[in-house]
Coordinates of C-alpha atoms and ligand atoms in Angstrom, one line a residue:
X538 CA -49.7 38.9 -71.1
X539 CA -51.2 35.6 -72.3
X540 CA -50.3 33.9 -75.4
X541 CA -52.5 30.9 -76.6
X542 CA -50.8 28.7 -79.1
X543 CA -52.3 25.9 -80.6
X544 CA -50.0 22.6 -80.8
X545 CA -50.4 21.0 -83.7
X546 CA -48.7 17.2 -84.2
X547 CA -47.3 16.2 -88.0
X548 CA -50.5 17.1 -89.6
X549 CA -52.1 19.5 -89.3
X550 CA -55.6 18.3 -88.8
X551 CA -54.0 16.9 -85.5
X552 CA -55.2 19.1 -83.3
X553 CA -52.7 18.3 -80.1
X554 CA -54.0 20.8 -77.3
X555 CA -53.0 24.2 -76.3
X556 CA -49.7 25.4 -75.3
X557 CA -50.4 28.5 -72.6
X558 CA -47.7 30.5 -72.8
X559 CA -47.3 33.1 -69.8
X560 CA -45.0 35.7 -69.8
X561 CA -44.4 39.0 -68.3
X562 CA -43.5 41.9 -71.3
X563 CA -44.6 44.5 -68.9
X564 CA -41.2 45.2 -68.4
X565 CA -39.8 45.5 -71.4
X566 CA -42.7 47.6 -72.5
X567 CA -41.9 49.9 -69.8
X568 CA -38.2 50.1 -71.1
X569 CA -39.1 50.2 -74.6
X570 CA -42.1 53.4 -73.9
X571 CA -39.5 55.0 -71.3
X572 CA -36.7 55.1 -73.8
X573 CA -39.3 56.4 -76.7
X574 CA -40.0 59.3 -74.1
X575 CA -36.7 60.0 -73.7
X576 CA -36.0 60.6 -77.8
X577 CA -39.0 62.7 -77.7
X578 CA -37.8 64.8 -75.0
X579 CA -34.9 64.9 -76.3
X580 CA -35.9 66.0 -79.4
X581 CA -38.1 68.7 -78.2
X582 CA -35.1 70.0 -75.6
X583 CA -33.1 70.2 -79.0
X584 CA -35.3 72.1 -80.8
X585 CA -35.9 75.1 -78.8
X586 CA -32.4 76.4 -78.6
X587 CA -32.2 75.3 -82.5
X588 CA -35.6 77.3 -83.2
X589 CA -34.2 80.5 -81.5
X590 CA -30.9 80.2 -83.2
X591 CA -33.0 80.0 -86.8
X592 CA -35.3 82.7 -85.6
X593 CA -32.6 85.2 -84.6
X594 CA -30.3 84.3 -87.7
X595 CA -33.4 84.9 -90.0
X596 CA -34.5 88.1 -88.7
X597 CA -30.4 89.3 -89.2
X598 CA -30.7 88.4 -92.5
X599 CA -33.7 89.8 -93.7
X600 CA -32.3 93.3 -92.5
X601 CA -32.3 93.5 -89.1
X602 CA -28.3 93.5 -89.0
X603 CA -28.1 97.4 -90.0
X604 CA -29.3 98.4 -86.8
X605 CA -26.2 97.7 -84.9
X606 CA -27.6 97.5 -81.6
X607 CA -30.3 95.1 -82.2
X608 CA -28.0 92.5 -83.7
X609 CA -25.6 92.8 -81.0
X610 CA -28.6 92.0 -79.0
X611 CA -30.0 89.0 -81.5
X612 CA -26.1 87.9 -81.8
X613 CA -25.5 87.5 -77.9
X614 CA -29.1 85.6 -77.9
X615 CA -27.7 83.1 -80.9
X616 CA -24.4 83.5 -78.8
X617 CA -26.2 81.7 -75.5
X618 CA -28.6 79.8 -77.3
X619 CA -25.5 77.5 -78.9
X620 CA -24.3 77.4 -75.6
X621 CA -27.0 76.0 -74.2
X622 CA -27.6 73.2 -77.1
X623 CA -23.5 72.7 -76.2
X624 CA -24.5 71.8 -72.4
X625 CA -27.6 70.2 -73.4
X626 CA -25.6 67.5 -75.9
X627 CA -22.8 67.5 -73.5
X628 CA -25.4 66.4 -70.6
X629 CA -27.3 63.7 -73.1
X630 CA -24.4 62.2 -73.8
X631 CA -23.2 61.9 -70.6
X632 CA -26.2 60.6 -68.8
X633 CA -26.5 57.9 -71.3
X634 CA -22.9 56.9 -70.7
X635 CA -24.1 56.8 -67.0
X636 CA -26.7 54.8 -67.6
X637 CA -25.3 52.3 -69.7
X638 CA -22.6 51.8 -67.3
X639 CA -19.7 53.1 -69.7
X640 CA -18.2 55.0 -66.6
X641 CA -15.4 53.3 -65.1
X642 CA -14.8 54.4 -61.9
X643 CA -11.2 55.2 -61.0
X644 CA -11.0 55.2 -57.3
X645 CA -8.9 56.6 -54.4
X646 CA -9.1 57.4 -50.9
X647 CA -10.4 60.2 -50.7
X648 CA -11.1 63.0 -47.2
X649 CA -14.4 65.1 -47.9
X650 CA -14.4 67.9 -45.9
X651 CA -10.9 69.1 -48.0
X652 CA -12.4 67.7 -50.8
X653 CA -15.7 70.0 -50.0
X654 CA -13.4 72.8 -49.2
X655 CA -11.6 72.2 -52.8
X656 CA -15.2 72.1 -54.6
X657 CA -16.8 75.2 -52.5
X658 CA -13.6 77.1 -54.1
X659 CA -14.3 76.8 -57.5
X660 CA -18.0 77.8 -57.0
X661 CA -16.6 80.8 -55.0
X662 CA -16.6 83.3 -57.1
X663 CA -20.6 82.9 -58.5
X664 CA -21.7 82.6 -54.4
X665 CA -20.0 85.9 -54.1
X666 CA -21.7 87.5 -57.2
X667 CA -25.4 87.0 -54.8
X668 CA -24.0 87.3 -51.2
X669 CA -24.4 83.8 -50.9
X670 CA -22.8 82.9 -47.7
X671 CA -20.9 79.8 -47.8
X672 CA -20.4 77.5 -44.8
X673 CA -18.9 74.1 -44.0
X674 CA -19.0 71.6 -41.1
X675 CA -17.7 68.6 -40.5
X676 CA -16.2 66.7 -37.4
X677 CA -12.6 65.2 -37.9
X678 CA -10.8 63.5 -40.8
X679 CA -13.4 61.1 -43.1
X680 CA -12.2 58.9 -45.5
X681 CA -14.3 57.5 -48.3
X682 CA -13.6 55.5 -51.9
X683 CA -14.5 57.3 -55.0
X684 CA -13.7 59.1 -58.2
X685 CA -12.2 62.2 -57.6
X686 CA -13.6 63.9 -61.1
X687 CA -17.4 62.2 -60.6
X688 CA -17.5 63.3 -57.1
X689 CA -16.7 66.6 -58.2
X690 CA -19.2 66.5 -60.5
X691 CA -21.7 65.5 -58.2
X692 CA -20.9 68.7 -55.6
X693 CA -20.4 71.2 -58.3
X694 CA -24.2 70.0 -59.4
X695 CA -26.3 70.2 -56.0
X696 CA -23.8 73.0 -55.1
X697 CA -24.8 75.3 -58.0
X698 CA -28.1 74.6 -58.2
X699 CA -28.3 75.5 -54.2
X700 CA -26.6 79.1 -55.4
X701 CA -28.9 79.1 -58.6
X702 CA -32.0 78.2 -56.6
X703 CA -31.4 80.9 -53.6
X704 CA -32.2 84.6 -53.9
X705 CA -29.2 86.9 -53.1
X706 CA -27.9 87.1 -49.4
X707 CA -29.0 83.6 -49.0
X708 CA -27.2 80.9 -47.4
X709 CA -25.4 77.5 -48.3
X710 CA -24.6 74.8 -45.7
X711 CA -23.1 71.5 -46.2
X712 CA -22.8 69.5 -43.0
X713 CA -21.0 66.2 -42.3
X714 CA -21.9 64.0 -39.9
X715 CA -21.2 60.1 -39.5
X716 CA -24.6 57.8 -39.2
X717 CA -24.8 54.9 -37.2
X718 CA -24.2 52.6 -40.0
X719 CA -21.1 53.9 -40.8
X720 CA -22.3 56.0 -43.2
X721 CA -20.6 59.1 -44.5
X722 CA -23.5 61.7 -44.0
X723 CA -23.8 64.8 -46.5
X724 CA -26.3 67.5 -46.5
X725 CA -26.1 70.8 -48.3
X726 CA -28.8 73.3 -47.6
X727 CA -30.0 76.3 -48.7
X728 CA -32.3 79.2 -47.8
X729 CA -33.7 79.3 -51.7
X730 CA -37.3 78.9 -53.0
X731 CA -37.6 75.5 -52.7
X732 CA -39.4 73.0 -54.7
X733 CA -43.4 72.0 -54.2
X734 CA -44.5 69.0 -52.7
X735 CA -45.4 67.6 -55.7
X736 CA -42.7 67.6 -57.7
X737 CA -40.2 66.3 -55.0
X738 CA -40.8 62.7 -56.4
X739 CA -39.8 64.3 -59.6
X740 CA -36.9 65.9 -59.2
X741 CA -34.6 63.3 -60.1
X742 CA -36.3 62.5 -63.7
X743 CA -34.6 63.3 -66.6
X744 CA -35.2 67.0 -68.4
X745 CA -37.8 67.3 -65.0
X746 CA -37.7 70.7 -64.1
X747 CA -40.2 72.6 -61.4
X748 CA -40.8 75.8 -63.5
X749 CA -39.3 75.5 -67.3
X750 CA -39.3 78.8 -68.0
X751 CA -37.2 80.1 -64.9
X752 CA -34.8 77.3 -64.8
X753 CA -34.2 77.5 -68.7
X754 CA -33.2 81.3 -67.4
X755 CA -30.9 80.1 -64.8
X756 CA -29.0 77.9 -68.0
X757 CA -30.4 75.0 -66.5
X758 CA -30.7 71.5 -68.7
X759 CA -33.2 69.3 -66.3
X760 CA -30.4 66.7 -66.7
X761 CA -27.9 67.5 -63.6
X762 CA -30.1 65.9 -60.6
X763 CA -30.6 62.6 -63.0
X764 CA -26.9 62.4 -63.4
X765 CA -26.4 63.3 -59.6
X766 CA -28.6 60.3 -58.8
X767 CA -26.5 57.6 -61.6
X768 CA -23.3 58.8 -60.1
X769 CA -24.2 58.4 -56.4
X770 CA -25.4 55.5 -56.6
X771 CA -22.2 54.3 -58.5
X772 CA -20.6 55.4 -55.6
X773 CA -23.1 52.6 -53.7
X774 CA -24.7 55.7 -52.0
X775 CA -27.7 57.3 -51.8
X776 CA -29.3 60.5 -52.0
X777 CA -32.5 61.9 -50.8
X778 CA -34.4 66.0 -51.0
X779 CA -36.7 67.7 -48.4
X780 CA -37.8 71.1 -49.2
X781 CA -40.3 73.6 -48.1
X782 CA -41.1 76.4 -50.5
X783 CA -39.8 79.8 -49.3
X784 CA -37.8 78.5 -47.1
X785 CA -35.3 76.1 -48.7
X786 CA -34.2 72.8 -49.8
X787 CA -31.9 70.2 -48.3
X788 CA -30.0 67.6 -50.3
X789 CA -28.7 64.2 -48.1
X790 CA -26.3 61.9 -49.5
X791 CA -25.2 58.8 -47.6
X792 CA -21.7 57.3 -48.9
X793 CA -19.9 54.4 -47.6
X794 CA -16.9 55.4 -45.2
X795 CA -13.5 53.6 -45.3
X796 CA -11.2 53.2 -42.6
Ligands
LIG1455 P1 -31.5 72.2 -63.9 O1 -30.5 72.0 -64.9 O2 -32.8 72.7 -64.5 O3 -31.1 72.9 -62.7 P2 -31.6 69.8 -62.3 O4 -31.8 68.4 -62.8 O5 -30.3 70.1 -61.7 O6 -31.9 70.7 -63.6 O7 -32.7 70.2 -61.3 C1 -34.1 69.9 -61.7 C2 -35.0 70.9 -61.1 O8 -35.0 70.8 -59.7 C3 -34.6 72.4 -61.4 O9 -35.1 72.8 -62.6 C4 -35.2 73.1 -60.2 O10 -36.6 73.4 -60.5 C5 -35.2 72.1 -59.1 N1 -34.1 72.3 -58.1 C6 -32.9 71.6 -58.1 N2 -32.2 72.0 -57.1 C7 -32.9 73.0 -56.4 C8 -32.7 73.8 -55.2 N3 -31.5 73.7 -54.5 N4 -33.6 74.6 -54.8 C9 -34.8 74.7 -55.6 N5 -35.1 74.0 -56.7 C10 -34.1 73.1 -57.1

């Protein structure tokens, strides 16, 4: 942007030149446009589950509730609806206390392929609910530095979305490897739907989701591959997606090994 502002000396019928002043508010205006798009998808995340809620309520008020089966039904939508706006708030709040750096990291040795083993535990019981087949492999003994609870959280996310994102008998790999830069090598693959060409540059955006109305269904927020990315790259690590529709998707995180 260009600013021109006149000079003036004393008074003001001295007329002392031009002063150009130069300066780049691109950026800013990029923050400040990026941050209005955020409160307006924020906004518009919020209202949907809100809007059902109201709905539902509404119709059980005005008389609906003395059919006993059709509230249960309204209730259990009004029921999943709040949880949603719960994970939704949770997930806001979280990503912006990613993003402004309010996450300390509290960090300790830790050796991923029992740490993998730990994390594929907890997610056990929903890969057995498709006849997702679960498999790990890793060489010997890795070490790396990180926060046990935010590397959790980062698994937990690409793990469940792998389960989420495959149809049932599918499979779920995650193999470690060591790269030539010392790198701890992760990548967890599955045989699931995969996501389109063009929105693999996407995928990492906040609320950005492939197909709204099937991942709403799958209790998805749009939020968890954003915060994947902030936490990662906490972690000085970085993480990168392939894909092929119908066939799967592949998620590869580098992480700095210790000795
Ligand atoms: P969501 O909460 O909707 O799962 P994410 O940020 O975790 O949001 O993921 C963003 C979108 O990326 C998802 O809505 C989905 O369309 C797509 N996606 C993520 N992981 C996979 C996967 N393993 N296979 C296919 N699509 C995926």
């Amino acid at each position: 942007e260009l600013n021109l502002v006149p000079i003036y000396q004393g008074n003001s019928s001295d007329f002392g030149g031009i002063l150009l002043v130069l300066q780049d508010v691109s950026a800013i205006r990029r923050l400040e446009r990026m941050r209005s798009e955020f409160v307006a998808n924020v906004s518009h995340e919020l209202k949907t589950p809100i809007a059902a809620v109201k709905g539902f309520a509404e119709t059980l008020l005005g008389g609906a509730v003395k059919d006993e089966e059709t509230s249960k039904a309204f209730l259990q939508i009004i029921y999943d609806e709040s949880e949603r706006l719960n994970r939704l708030i949770g997930d806001i709040l979280e990503l912006s206390k990613i993003e402004s750096r309010r996450v300390p990291l509290m960090l300790s040795p830790i050796e991923i392929k029992e740490f993998m083993t730990n994390t594929f535990a907890i997610l056990e019981v929903s890969a057995n609910r498709k006849h997702i087949d679960f498999q790990l492999s890793s060489p010997e003994e890795l070490y790396m530095e990180g926060d046990e609870d935010r590397l959790r959280q980062i698994f937990v996310n690409l793990l469940s979305n792998a389960i989420a994102y495959t149809p049932e008998g599918g499979k779920v790999e995650v193999d470690i490897t060591v790269t030539e830069l010392d790198m701890i090598r992760i990548s967890i693959s599955d045989t699931g739907i995969g996501i389109p060409e063009k929105d693999l540059p996407r995928i990492f955006e906040r609320f950005y989701r492939v197909d709204k109305a099937r991942s709403r269904g799958s209790g998805g927020t749009g939020l968890g591959l954003s915060i994947v990315k902030h936490l990662v790259e906490l972690h000085k690590g970085t993480i990168t997606v392939e894909s092929k529709v119908g066939q799967g998707t592949t998620f590869t995180l580098e992480l700095p090994q210790i000795h």
